[in-house]
mmCIF file of C-alpha atoms in Angstrom:
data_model
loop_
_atom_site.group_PDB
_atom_site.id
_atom_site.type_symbol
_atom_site.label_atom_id
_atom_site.label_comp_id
_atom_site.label_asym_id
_atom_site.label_seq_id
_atom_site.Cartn_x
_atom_site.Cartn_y
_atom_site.Cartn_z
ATOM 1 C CA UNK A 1 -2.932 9.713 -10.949
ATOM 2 C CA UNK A 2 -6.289 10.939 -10.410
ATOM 3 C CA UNK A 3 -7.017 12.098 -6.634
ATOM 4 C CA UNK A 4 -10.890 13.115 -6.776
ATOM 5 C CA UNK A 5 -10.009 12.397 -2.710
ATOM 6 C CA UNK A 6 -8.897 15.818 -2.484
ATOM 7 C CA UNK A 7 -13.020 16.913 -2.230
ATOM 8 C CA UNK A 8 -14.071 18.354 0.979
ATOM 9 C CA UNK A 9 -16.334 16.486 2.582
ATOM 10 C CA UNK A 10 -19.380 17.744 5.450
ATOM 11 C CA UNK A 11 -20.840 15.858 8.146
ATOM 12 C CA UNK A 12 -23.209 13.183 8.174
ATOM 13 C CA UNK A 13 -26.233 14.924 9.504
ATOM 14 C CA UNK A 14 -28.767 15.250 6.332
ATOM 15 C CA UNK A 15 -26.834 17.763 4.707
ATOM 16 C CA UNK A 16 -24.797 16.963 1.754
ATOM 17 C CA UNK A 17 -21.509 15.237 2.359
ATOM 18 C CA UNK A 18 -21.280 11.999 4.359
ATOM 19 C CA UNK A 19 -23.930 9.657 4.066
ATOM 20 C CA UNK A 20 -24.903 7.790 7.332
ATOM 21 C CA UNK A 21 -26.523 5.074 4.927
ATOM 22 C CA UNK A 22 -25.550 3.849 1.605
ATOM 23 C CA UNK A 23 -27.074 0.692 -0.476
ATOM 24 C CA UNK A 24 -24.157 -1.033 -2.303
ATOM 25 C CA UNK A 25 -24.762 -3.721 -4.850
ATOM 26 C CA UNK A 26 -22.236 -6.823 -4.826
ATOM 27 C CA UNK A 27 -21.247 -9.883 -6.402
ATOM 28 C CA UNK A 28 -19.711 -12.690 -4.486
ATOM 29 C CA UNK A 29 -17.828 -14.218 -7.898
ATOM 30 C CA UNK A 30 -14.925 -11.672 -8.249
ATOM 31 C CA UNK A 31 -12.579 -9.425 -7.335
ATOM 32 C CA UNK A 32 -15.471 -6.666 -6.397
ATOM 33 C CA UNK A 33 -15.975 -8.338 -3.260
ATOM 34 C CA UNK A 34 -12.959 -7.856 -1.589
ATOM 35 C CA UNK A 35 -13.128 -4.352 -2.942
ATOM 36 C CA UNK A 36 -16.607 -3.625 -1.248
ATOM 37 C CA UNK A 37 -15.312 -5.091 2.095
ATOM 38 C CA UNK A 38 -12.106 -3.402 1.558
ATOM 39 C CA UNK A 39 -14.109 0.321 1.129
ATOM 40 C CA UNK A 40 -16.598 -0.644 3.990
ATOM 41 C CA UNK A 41 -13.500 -0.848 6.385
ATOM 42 C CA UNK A 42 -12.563 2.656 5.191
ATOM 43 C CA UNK A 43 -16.043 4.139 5.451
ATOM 44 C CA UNK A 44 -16.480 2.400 9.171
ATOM 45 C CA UNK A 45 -14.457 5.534 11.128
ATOM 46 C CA UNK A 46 -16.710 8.184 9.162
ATOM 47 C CA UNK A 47 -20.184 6.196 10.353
ATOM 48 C CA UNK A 48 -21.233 5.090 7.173
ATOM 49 C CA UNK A 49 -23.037 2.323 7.079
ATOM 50 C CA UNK A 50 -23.507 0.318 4.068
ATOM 51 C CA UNK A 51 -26.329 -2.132 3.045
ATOM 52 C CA UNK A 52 -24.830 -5.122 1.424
ATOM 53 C CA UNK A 53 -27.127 -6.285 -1.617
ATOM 54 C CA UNK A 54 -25.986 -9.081 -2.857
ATOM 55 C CA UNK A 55 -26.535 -11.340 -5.993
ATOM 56 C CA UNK A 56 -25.321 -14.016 -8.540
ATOM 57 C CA UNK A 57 -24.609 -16.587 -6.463
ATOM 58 C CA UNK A 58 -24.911 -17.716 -2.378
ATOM 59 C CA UNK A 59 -22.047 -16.330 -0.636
ATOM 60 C CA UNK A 60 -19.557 -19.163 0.905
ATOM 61 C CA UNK A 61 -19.297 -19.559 4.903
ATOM 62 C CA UNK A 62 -15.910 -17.494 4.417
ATOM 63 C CA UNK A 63 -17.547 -14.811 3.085
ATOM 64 C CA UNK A 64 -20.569 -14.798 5.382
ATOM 65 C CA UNK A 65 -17.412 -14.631 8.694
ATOM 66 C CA UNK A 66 -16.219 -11.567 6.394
ATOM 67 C CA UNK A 67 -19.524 -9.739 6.505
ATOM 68 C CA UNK A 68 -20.005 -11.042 10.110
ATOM 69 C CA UNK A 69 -16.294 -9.170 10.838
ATOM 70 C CA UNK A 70 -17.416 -5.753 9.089
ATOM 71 C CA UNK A 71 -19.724 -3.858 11.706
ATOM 72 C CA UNK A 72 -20.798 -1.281 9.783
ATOM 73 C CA UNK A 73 -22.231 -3.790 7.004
ATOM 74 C CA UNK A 74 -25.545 -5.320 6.922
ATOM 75 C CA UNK A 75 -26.064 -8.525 4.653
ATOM 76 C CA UNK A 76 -29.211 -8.700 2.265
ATOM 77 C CA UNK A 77 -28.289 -11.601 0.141
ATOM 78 C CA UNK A 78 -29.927 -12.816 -3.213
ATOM 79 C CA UNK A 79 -29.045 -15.304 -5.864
ATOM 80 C CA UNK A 80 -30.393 -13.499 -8.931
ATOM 81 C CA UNK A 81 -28.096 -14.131 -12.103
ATOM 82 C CA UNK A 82 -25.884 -11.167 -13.131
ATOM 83 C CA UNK A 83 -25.946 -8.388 -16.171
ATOM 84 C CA UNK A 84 -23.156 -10.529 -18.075
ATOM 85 C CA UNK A 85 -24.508 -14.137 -17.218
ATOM 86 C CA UNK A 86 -26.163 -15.986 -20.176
ATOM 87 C CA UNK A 87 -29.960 -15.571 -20.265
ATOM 88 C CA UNK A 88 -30.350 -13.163 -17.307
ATOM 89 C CA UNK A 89 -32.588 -10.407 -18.181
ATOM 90 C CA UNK A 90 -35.928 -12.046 -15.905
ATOM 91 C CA UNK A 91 -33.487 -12.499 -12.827
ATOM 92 C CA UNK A 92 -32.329 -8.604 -13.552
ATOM 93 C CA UNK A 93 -35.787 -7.216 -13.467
ATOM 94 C CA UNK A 94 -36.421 -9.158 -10.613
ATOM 95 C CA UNK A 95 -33.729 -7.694 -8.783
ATOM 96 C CA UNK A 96 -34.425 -4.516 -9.522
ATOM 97 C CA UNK A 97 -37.936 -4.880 -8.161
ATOM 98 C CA UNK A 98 -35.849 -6.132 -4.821
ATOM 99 C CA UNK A 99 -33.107 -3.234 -4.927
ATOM 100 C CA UNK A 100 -36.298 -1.184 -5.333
ATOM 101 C CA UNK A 101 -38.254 -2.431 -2.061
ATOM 102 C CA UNK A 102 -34.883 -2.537 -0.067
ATOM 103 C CA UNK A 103 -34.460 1.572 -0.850
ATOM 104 C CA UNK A 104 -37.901 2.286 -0.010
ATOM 105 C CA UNK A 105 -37.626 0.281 3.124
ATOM 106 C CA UNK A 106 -34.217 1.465 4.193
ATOM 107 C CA UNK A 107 -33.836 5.102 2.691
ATOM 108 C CA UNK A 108 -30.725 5.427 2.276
ATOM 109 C CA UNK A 109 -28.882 8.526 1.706
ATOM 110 C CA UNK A 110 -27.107 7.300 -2.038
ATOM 111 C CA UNK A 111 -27.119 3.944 -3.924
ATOM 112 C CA UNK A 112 -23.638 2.380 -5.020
ATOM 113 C CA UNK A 113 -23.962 0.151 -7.784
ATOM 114 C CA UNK A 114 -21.295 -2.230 -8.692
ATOM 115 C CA UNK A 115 -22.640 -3.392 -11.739
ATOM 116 C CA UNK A 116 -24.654 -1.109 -14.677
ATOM 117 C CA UNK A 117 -28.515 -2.119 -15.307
ATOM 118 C CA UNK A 118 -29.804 -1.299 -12.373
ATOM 119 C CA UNK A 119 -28.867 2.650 -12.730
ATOM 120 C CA UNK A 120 -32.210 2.901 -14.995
ATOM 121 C CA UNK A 121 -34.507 2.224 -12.365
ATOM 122 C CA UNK A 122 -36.659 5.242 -10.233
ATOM 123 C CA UNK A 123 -34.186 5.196 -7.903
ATOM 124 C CA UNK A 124 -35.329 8.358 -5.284
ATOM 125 C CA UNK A 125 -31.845 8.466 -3.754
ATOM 126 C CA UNK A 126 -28.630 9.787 -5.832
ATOM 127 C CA UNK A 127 -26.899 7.052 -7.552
ATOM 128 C CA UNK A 128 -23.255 6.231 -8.586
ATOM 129 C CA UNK A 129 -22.171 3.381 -10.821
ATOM 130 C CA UNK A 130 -18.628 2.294 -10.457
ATOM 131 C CA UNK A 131 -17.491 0.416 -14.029
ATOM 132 C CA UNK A 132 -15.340 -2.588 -12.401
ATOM 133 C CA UNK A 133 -15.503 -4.649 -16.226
ATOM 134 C CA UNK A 134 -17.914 -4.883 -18.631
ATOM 135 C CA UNK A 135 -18.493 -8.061 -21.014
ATOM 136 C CA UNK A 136 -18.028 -5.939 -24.644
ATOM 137 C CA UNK A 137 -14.762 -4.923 -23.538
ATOM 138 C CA UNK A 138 -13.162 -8.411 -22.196
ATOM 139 C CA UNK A 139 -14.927 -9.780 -25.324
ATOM 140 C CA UNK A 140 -12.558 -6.805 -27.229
ATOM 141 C CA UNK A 141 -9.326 -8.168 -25.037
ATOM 142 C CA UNK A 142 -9.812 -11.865 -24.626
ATOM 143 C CA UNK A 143 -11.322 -12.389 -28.053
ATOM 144 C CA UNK A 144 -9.760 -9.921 -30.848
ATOM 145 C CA UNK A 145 -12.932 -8.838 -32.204
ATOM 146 C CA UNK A 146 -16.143 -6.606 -31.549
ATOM 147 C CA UNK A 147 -18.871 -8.157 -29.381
ATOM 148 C CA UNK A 148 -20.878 -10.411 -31.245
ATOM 149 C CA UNK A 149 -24.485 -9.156 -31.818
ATOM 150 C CA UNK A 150 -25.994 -11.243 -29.643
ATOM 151 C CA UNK A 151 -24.669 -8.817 -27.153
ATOM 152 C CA UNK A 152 -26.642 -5.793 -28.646
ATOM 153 C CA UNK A 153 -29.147 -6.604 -25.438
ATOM 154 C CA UNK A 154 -26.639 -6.223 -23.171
ATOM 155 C CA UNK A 155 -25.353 -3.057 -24.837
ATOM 156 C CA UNK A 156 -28.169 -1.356 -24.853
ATOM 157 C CA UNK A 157 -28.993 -1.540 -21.353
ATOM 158 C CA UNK A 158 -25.664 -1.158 -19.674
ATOM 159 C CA UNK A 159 -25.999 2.212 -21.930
ATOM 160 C CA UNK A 160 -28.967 2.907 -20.680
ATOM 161 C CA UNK A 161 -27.809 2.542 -17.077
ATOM 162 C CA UNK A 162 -24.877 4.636 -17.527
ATOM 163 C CA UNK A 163 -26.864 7.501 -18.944
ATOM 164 C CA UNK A 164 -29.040 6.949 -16.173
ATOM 165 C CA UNK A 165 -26.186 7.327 -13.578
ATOM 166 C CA UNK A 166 -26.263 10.256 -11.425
ATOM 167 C CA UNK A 167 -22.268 10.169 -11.646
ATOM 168 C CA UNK A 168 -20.182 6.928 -12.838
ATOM 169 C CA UNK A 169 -16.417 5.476 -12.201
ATOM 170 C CA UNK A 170 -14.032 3.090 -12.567
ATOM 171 C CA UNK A 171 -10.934 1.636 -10.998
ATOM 172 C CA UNK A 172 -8.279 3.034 -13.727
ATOM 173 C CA UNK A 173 -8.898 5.139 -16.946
ATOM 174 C CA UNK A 174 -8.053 2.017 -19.060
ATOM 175 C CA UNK A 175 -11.726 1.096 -18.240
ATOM 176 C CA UNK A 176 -13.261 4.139 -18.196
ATOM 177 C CA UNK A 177 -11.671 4.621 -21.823
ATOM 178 C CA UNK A 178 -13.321 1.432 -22.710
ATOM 179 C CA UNK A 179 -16.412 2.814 -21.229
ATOM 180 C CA UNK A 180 -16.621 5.835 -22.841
ATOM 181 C CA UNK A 181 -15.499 4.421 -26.355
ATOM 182 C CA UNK A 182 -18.090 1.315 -26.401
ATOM 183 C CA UNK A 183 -21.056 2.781 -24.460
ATOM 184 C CA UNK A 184 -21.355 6.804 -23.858
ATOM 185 C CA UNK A 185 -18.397 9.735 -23.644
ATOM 186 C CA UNK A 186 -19.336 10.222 -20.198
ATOM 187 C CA UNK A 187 -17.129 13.594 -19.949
ATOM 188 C CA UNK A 188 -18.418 13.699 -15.860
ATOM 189 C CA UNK A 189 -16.891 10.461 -14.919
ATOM 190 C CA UNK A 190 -14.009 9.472 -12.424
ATOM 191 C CA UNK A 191 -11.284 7.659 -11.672
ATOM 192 C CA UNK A 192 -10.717 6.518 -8.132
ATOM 193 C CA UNK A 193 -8.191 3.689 -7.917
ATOM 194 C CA UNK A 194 -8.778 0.524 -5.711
ATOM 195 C CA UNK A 195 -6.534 -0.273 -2.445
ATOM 196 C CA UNK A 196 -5.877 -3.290 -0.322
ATOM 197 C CA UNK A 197 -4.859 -2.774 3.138
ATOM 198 C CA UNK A 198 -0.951 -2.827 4.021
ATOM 199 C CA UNK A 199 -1.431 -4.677 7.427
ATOM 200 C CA UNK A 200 -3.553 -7.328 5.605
ATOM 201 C CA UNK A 201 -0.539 -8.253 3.308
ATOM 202 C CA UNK A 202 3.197 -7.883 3.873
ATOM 203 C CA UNK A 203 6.403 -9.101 2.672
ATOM 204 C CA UNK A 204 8.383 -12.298 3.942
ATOM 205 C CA UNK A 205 11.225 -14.573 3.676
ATOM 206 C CA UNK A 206 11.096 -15.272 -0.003
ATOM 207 C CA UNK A 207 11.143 -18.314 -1.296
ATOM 208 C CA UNK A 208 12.318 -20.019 -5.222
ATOM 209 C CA UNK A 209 8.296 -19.963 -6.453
ATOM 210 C CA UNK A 210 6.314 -18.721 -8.722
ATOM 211 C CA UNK A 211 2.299 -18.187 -7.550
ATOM 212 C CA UNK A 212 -0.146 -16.985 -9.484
ATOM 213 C CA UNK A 213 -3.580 -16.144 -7.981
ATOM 214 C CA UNK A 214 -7.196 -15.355 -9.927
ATOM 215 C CA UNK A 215 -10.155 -17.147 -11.481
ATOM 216 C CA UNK A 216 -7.993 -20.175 -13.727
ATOM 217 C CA UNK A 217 -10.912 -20.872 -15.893
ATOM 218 C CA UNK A 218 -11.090 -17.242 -17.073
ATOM 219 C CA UNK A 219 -9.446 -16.684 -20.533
ATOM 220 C CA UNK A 220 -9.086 -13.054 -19.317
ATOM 221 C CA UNK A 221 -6.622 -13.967 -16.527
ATOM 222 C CA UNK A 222 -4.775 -16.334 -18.745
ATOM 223 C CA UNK A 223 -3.352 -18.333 -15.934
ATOM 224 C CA UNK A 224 -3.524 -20.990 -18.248
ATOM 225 C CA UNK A 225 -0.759 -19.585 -20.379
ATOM 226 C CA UNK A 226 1.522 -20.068 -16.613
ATOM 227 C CA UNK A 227 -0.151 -23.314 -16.062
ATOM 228 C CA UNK A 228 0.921 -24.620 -19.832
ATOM 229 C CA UNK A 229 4.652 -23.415 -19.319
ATOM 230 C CA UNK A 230 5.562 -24.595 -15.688
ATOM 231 C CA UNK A 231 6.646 -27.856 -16.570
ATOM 232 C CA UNK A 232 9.596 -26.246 -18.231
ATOM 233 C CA UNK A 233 10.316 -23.491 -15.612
ATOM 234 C CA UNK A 234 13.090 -24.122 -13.116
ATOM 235 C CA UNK A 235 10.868 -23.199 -10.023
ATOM 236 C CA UNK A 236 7.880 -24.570 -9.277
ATOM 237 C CA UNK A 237 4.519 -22.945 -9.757
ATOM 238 C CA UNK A 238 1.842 -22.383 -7.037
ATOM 239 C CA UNK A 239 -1.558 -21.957 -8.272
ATOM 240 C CA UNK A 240 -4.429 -20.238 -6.501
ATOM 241 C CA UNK A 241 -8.553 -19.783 -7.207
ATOM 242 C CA UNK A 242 -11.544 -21.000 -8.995
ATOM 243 C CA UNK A 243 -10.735 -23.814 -11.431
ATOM 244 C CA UNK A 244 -14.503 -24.956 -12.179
ATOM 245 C CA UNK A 245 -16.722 -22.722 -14.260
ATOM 246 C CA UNK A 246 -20.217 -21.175 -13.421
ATOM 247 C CA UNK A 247 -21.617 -23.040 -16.654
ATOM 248 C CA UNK A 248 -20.037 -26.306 -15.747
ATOM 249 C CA UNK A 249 -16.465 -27.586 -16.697
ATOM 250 C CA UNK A 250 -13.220 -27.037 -15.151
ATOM 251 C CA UNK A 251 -9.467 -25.788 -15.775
ATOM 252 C CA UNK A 252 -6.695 -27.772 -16.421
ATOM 253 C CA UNK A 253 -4.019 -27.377 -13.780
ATOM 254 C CA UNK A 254 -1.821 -30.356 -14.523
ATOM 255 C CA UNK A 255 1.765 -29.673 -13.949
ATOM 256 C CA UNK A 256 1.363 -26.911 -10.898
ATOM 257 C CA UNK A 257 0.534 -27.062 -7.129
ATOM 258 C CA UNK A 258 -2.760 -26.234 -6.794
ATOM 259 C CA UNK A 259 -3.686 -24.476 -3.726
ATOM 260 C CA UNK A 260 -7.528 -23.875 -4.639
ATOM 261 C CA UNK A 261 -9.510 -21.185 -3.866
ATOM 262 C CA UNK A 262 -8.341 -19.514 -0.551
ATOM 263 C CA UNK A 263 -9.306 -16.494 1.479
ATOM 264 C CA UNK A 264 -7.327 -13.762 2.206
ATOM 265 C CA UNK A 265 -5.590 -14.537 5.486
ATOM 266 C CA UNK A 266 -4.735 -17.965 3.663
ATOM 267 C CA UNK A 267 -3.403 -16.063 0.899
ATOM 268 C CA UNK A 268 -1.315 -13.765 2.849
ATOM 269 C CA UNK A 269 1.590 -15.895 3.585
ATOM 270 C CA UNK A 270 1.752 -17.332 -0.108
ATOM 271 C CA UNK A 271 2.032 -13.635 -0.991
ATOM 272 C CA UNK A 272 4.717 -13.357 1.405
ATOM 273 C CA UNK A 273 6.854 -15.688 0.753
ATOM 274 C CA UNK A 274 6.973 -15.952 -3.482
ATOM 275 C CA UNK A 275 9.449 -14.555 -5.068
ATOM 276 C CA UNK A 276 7.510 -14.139 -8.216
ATOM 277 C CA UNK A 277 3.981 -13.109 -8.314
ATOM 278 C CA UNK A 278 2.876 -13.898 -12.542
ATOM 279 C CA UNK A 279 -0.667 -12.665 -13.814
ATOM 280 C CA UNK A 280 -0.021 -12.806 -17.576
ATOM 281 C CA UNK A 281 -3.807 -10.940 -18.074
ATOM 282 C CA UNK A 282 -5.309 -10.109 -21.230
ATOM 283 C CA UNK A 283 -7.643 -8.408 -19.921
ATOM 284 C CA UNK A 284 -7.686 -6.604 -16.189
ATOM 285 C CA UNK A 285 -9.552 -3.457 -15.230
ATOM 286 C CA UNK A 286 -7.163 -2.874 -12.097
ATOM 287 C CA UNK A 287 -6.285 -6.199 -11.032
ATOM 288 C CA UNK A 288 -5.895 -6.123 -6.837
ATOM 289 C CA UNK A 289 -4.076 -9.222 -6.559
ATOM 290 C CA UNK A 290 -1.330 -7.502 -8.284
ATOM 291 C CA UNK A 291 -1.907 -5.082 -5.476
ATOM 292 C CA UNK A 292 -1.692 -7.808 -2.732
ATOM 293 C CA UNK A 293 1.237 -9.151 -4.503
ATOM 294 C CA UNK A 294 3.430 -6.104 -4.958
ATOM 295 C CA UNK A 295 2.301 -5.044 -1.184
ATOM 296 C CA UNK A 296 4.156 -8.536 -0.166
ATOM 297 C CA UNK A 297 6.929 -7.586 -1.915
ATOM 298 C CA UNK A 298 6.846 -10.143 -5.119
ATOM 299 C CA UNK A 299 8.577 -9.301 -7.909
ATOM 300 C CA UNK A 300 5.776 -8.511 -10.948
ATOM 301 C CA UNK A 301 5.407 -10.457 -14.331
ATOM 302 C CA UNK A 302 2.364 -8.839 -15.801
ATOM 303 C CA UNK A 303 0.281 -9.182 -19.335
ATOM 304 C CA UNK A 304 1.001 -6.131 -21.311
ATOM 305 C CA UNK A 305 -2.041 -4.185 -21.488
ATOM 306 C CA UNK A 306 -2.857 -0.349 -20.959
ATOM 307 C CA UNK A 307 -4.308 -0.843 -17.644
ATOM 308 C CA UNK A 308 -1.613 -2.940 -16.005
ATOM 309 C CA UNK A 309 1.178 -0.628 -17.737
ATOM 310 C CA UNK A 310 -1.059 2.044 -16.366
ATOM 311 C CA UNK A 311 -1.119 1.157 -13.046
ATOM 312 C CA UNK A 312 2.638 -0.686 -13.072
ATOM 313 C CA UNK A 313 4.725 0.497 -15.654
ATOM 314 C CA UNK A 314 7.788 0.561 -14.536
ATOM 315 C CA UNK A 315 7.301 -1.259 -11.170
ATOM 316 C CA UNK A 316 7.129 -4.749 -13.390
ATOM 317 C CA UNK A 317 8.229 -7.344 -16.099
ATOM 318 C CA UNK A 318 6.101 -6.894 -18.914
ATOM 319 C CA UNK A 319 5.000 -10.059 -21.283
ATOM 320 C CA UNK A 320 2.967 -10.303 -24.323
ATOM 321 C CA UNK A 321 0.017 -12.228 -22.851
ATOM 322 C CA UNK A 322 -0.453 -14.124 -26.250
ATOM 323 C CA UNK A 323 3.057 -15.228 -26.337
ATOM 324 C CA UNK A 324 3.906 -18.610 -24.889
ATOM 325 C CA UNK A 325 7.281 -18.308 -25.739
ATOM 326 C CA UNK A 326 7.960 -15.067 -24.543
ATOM 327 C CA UNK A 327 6.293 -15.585 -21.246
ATOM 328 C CA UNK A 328 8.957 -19.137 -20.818
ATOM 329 C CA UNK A 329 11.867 -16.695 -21.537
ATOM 330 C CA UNK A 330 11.078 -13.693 -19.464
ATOM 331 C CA UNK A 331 10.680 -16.339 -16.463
ATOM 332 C CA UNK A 332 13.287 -18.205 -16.844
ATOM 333 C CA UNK A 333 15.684 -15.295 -16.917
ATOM 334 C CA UNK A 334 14.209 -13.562 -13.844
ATOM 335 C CA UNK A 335 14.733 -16.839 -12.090
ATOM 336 C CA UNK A 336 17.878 -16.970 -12.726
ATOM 337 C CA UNK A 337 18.552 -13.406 -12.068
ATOM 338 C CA UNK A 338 18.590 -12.637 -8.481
ATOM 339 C CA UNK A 339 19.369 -8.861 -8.509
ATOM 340 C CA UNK A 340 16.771 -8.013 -10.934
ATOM 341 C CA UNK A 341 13.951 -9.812 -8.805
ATOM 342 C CA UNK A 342 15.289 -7.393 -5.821
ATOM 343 C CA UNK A 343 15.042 -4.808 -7.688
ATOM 344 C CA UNK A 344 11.576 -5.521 -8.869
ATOM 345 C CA UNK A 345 10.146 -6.333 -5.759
ATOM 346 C CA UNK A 346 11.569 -3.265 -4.168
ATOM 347 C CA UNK A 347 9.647 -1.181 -7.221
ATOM 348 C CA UNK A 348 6.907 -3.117 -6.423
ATOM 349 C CA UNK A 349 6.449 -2.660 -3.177
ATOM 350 C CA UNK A 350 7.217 1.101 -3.769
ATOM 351 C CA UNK A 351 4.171 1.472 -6.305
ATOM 352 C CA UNK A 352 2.154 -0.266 -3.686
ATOM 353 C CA UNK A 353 2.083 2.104 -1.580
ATOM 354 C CA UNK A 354 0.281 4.436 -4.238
ATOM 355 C CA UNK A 355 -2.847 2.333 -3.767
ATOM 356 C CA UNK A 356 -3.885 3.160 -0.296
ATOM 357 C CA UNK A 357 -6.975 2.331 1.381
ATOM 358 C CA UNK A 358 -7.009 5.787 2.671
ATOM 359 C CA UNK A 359 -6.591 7.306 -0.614
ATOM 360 C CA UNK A 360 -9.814 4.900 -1.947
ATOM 361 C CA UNK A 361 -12.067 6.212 0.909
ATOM 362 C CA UNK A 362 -11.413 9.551 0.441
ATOM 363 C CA UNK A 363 -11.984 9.212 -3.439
ATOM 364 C CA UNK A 364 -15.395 7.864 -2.494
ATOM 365 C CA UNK A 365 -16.238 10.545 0.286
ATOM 366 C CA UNK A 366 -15.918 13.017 -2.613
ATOM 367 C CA UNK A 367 -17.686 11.374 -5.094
ATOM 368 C CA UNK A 368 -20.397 10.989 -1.875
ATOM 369 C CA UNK A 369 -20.395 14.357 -1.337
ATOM 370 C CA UNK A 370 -20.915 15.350 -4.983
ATOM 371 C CA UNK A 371 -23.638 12.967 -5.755
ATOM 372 C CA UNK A 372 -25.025 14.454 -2.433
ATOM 373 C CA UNK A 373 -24.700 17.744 -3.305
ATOM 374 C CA UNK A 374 -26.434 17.565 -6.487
ATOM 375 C CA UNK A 375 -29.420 16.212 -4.992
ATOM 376 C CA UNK A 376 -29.472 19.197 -2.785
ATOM 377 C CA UNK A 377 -29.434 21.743 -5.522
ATOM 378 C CA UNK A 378 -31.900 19.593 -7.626
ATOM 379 C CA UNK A 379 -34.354 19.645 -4.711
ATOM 380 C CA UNK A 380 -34.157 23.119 -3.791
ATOM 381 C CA UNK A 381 -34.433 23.891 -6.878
#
């Protein structure tokens, strides 16, 4: 694994090493929320302080208590359309005019974008670009074919923004492979793997289910491949998350329990208590519910793709994520096999512990202190 972590870091004073102030870009749709709030705890004890710029859509009263909670964050909240929504390109210049005015009012001491675009603008403070996903890649994975050209827009100025970047990284090197093959080589760039904190999700009395947790409606999860074979599974099948689209429309759940979409203290004892925790993905850059599921002890059924494998080989059940057949015959023999779902869930919870929140911070406080660093030689010349 990659541990850029293991960079000194210097005090927070105006030298380089750890900011006192960082702006940090956010969506509210996906999985890079819970990552920002989950780094934000983690930079708290160093006094960093992060300025929360958000966009895409208005965050839910759940996520406005999880800002509230977060003392070191401070909310600026927008609803201008994402890079890899349809038709967004007059909403992303007018956010960048916003992210813009917020740095010149704020000064902070970096700028953490969690998306790409917005790394081409005159930013006067260092800035990083972490690669989460990126729309010609799940189009690669989800689709079987290049990006339609259509997309060359989109292409271009995520490119643009990359080579922009005063340093860029991503979650796993799947993705930064992806990034590197479809946009720039990037030889500079980092890995620094995501976490989810162990007190926030811990194992239980299990219990003869099968959850599943993630946006339904995305072909990229694939839930619907779980959703299409529980009526001929022998356990029943908990389903959790977004089943209506952004465009409109909604997944099919027929034949599961739905749960809906549930925060993560609601999720916690669903975690805890499954037996089996199924994500049959075809495509997922790092995938923390995984995380949350393997740090409740579940036993792992996982799409086979380089990432997952990556992240899990050999602490899960592997599944050809475009097989409905195979999918229906792994399951049913791990539910029938109670020694092999111990001994998966003990693996699991074993890899877990890779993925520490304290191992994330640190990777940050490095890449911090480089981006920082630079700046300082740059100025002085």
């Amino acid at each position: 694994m990659n541990n850029p972590g293991s960079t000194k870091t210097t005090g927070g004073d105006g030298t380089p090493g750890v900011p006192k102030l960082i702006l940090m870009t956010a969506d509210p749709i996906g999985g890079v929320w819970n990552y920002v709030l989950e780094l934000s705890r983690g930079l708290a004890p160093h006094g960093v302080h992060i300025a929360l710029a958000t966009m895409g859509r208005p965050l839910s009263p759940g996520q406005r208590r999880e800002v509230a909670d977060e003392t070191n964050v401070t909310l600026y909240e927008s609803g201008y359309r994402l890079e890899w929504m349809e038709n967004p390109w007059g909403d992303v210049d007018q956010c960048g005019d916003w992210l813009l005015s917020l740095e010149a009012e704020l000064k902070p001491d970096l700028v953490h974008l969690n998306g790409y675009v917005h790394a081409s603008l005159p930013w006067r403070s260092p800035c990083l670009v972490v690669a989460h996903s990126c729309v010609l890649s799940w189009w690669e994975a989800v689709r079987g074919e290049q990006a339609p050209q259509r997309l060359d827009v989109y292409r271009t100025r995520v490119a643009r923004g990359l080579a922009a970047a005063d340093l860029v990284a991503a979650p796993s090197s799947a993705m930064l492979d992806c990034i590197r093959r479809l946009y720039l080589p990037l030889p500079d760039a980092q890995v620094v793997y995501n976490a989810r904190g162990r007190t926030r999700f811990r194992p239980g009395r299990k219990e003869d289910f099968i959850l599943s947790v993630g946006r339904v409606w995305d072909e990229a999860k694939n839930i619907g491949a779980l959703v299409r074979n529980a009526y001929d599974l022998p356990w029943p099948v908990y389903v959790a998350g977004e089943i209506n689209q952004p465009g409109g429309g909604a997944a099919n759940v027929d034949g599961v329990n739905r749960l809906g979409f549930l925060a993560p203290e609601s999720l916690a004892p669903w975690y805890a208590a499954a037996a089996i925790y199924v994500l049959p993905a075809r495509y997922e850059p790092f995938g923390l519910t995984v995380l949350e599921a393997a740090l409740s002890g579940c036993a792992l059924v996982l799409g086979d793709i380089p990432s997952l494998r990556e992240l899990w080989d050999g602490a899960a059940l592997f599944v050809d994520p475009d097989s409905a057949t195979d999918l229906q015959k792994q399951l049913r023999a791990l539910c029938a096999d109670r020694s092999r779902q111990a001994s998966l869930r003990e693996k699991a919870l074993e890899r877990s512990r890779s993925f520490s929140a304290a191992r994330m911070t640190d990777g940050y406080l490095a890449l911090y202190s480089r981006l920082r660093a630079g700046r300082a030689v740059e100025i002085g010349g």
